[in-house]
C-alpha atoms as a printed R data frame, in Angstrom:
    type eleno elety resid chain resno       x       y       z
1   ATOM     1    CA   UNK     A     1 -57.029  93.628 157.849
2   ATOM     2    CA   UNK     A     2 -53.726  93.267 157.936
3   ATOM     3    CA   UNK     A     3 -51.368  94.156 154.616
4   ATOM     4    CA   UNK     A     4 -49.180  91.233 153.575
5   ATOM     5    CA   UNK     A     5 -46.257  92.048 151.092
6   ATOM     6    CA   UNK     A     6 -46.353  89.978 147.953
7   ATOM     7    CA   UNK     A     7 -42.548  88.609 146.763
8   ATOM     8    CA   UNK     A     8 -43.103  87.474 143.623
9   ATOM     9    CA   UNK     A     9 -40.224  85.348 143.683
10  ATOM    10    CA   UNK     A    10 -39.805  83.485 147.119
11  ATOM    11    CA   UNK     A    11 -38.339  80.294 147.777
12  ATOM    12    CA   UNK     A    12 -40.440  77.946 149.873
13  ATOM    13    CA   UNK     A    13 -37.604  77.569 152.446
14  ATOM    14    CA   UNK     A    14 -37.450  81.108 153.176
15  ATOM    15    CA   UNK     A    15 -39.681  81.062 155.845
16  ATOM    16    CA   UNK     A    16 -37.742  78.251 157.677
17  ATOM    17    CA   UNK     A    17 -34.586  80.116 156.913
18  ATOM    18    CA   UNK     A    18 -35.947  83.193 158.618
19  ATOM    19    CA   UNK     A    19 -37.066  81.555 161.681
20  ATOM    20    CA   UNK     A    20 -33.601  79.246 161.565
21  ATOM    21    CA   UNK     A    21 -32.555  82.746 161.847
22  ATOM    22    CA   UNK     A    22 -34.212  84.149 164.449
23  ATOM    23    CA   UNK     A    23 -33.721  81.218 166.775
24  ATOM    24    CA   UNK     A    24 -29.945  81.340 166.170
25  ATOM    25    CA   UNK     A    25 -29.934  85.316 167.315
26  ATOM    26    CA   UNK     A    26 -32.004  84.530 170.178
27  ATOM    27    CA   UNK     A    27 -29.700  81.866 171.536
28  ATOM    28    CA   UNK     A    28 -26.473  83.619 170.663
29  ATOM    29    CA   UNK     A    29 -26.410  85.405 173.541
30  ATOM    30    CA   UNK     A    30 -27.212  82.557 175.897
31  ATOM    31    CA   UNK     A    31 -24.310  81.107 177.104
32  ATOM    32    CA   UNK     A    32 -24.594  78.957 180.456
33  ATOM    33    CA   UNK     A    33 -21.566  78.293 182.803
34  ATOM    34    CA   UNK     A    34 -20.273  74.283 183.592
35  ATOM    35    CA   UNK     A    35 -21.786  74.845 186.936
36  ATOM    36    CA   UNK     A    36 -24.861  75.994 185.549
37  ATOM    37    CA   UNK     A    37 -25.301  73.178 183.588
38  ATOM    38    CA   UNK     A    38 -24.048  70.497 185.923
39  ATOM    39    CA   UNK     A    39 -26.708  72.142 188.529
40  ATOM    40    CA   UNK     A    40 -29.386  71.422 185.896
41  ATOM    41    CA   UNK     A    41 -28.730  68.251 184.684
42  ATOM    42    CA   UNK     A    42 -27.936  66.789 188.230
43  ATOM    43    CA   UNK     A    43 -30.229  68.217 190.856
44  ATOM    44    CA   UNK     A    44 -33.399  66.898 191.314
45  ATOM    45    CA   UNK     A    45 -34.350  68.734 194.293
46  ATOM    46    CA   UNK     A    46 -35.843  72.288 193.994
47  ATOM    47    CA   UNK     A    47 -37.209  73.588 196.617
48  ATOM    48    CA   UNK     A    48 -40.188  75.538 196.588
49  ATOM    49    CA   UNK     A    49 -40.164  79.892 196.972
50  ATOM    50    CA   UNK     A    50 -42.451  82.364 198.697
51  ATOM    51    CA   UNK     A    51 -41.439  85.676 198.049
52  ATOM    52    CA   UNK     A    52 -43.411  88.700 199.366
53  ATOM    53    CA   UNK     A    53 -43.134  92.563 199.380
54  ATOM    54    CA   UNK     A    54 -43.959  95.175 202.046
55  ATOM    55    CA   UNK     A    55 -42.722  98.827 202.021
56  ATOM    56    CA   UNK     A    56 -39.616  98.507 203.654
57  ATOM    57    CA   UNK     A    57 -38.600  95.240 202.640
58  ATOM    58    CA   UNK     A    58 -38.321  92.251 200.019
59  ATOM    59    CA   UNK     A    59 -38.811  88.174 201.569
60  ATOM    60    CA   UNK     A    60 -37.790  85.009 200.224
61  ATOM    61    CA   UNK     A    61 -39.070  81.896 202.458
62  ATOM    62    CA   UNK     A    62 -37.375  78.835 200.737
63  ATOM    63    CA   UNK     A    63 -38.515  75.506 202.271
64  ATOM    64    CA   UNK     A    64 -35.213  73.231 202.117
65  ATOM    65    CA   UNK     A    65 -36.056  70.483 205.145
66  ATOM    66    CA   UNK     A    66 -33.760  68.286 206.137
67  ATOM    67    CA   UNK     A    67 -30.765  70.505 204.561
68  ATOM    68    CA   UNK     A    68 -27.930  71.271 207.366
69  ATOM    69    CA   UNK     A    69 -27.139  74.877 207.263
70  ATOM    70    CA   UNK     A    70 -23.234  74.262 206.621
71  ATOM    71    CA   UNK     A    71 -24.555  72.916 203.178
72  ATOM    72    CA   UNK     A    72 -26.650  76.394 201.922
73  ATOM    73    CA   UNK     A    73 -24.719  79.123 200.310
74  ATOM    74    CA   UNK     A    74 -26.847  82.501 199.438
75  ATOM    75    CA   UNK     A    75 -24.728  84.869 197.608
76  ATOM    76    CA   UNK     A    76 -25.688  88.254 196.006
77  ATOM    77    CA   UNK     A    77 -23.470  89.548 193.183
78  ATOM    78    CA   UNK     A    78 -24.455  92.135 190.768
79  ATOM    79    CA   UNK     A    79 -28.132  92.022 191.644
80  ATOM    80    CA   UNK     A    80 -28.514  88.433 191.062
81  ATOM    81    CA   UNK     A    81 -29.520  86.367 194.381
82  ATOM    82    CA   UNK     A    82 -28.215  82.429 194.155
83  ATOM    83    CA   UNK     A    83 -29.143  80.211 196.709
84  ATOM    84    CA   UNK     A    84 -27.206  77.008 196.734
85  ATOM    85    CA   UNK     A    85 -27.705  73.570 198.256
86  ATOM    86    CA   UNK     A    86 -27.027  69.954 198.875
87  ATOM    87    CA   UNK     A    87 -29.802  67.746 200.291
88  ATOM    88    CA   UNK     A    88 -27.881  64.638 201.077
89  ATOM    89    CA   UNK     A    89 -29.210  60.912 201.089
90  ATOM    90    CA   UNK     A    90 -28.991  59.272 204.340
91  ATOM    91    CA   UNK     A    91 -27.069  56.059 203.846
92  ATOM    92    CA   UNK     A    92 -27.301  54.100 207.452
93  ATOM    93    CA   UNK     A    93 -30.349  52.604 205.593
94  ATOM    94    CA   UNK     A    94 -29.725  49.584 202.663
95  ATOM    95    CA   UNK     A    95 -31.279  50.840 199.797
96  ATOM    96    CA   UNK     A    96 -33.223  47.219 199.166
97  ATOM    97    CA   UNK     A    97 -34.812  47.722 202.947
98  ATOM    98    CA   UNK     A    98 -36.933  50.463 201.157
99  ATOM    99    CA   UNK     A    99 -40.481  49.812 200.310
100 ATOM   100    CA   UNK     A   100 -40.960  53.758 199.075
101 ATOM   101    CA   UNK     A   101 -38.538  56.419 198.486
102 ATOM   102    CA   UNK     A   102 -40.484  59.880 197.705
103 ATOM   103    CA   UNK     A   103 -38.401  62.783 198.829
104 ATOM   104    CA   UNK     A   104 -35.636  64.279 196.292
105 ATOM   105    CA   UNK     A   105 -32.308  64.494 197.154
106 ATOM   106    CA   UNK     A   106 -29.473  66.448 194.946
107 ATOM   107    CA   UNK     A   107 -27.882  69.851 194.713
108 ATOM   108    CA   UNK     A   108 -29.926  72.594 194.180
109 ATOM   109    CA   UNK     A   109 -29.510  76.716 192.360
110 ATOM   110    CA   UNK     A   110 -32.043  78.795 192.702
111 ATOM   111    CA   UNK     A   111 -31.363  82.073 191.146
112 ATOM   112    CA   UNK     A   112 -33.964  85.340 191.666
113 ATOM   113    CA   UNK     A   113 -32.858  88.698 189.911
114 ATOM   114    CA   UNK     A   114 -33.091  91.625 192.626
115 ATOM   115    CA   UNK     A   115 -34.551  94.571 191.869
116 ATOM   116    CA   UNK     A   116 -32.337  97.959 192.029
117 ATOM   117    CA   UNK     A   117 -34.866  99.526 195.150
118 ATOM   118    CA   UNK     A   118 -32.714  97.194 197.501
119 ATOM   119    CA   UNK     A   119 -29.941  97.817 199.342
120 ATOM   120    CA   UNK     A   120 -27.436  95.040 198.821
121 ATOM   121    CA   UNK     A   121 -25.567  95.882 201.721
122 ATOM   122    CA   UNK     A   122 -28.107  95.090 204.046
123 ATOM   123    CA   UNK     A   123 -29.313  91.727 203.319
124 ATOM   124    CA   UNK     A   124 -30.170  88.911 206.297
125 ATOM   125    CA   UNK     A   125 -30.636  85.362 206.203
126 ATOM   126    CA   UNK     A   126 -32.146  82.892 208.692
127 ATOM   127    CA   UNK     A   127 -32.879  79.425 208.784
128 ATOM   128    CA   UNK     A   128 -35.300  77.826 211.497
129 ATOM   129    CA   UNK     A   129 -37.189  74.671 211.147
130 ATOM   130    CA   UNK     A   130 -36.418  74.014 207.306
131 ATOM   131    CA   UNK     A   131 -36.843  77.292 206.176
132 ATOM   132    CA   UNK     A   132 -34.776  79.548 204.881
133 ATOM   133    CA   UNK     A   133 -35.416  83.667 205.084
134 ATOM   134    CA   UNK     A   134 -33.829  85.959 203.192
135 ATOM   135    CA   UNK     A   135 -34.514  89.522 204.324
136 ATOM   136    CA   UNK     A   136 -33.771  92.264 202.056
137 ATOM   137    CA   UNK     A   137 -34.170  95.810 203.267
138 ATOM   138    CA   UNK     A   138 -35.088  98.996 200.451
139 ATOM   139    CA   UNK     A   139 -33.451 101.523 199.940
140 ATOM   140    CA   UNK     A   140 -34.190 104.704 201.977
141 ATOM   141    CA   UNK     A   141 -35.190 106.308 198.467
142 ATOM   142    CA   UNK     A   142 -37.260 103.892 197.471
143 ATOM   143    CA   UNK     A   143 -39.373 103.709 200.640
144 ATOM   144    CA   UNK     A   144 -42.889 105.554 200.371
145 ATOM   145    CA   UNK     A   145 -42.978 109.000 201.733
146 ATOM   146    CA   UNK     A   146 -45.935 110.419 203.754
147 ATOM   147    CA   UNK     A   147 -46.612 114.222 203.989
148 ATOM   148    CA   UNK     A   148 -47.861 115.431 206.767
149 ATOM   149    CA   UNK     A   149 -50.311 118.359 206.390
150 ATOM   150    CA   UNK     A   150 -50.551 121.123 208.688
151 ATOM   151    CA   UNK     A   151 -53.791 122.418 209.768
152 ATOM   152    CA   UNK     A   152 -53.749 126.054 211.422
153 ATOM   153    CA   UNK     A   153 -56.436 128.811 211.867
154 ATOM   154    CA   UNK     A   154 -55.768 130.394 208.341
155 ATOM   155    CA   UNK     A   155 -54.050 129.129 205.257
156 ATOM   156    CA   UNK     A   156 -51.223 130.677 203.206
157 ATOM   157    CA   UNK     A   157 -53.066 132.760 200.804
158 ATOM   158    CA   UNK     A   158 -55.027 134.353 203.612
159 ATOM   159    CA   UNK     A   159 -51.219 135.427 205.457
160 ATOM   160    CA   UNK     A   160 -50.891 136.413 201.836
161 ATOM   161    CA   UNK     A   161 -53.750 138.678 201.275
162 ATOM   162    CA   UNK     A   162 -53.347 140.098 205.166
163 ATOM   163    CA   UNK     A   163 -49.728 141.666 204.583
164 ATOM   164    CA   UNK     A   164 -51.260 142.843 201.203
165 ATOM   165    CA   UNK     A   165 -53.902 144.724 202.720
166 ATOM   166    CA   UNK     A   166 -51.636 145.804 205.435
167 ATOM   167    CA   UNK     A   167 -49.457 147.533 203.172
């Protein structure tokens, strides 16, 4: 059962004050860039992430068909990978000769924090058929480590107790 502290003399807004409160602190440190929020309110287009782990490396398949690769940018600054993008409309077609238009067009972030295992000197990108790979290799530290174990005719401790005995 939980203990609730009685105050015998609480204002009824004092619970709406607290969480006005708590809200405010939350969001004071949330500040978002013009580009951020031109990105946001703009692009419509957000293309869809894999991203997969192995022991030697991190991947990040982003489909973005249709998207020249003059108009992606991947950056990495301070462990924060952006990917950037334009997917133009095609204009040699009058908009009133469409029956259907379904695919998104519009600028596109996609932002994906890194973690510190990588090495951010080593990072690879490739684009083939609409996708877009971003390889990025771990650290030699941060790689698993495999110990081999030797097996001989006698163990340690037996060497051990032989020089004992010896002496």
């Amino acid at each position: 059962m939980a203990i609730i502290r009685f105050t015998p003399f609480r204002s009824p807004f004092s619970d709406l004050s607290l969480l006005q409160n708590r809200l405010d602190s939350m969001f004071q440190d949330f500040e978002w860039s013009a580009e951020q929020n031109e990105a946001l309110t703009t692009g419509n287009f957000v293309p869809p992430v894999d991203v997969y782990e192995d022991s030697q490396k991190v991947i990040l398949k982003l489909e973005v068909p249709g998207i020249k690769q003059d108009d992606l940018d991947v950056r990495l600054e301070d462990q924060i990978l952006t990917v950037k993008g334009d997917r133009k409309f095609e204009k040699e077609e009058k908009e009133e000769n469409f029956h259907r238009i379904e695919r998104r067009y519009g600028s596109f972030v996609r932002s994906f924090t890194v973690p510190q295992t990588v090495d951010t000197e080593s990072v690879a990108a490739d684009y083939n058929t609409g996708v877009l790979t971003i390889t990025l290799n771990k650290k030699a530290e941060a790689k698993p480590k495999q110990v081999k174990i030797k097996v001989g005719s006698s163990s340690a401790s037996e060497q051990a107790a032989k020089q004992v005995e010896a002496a």
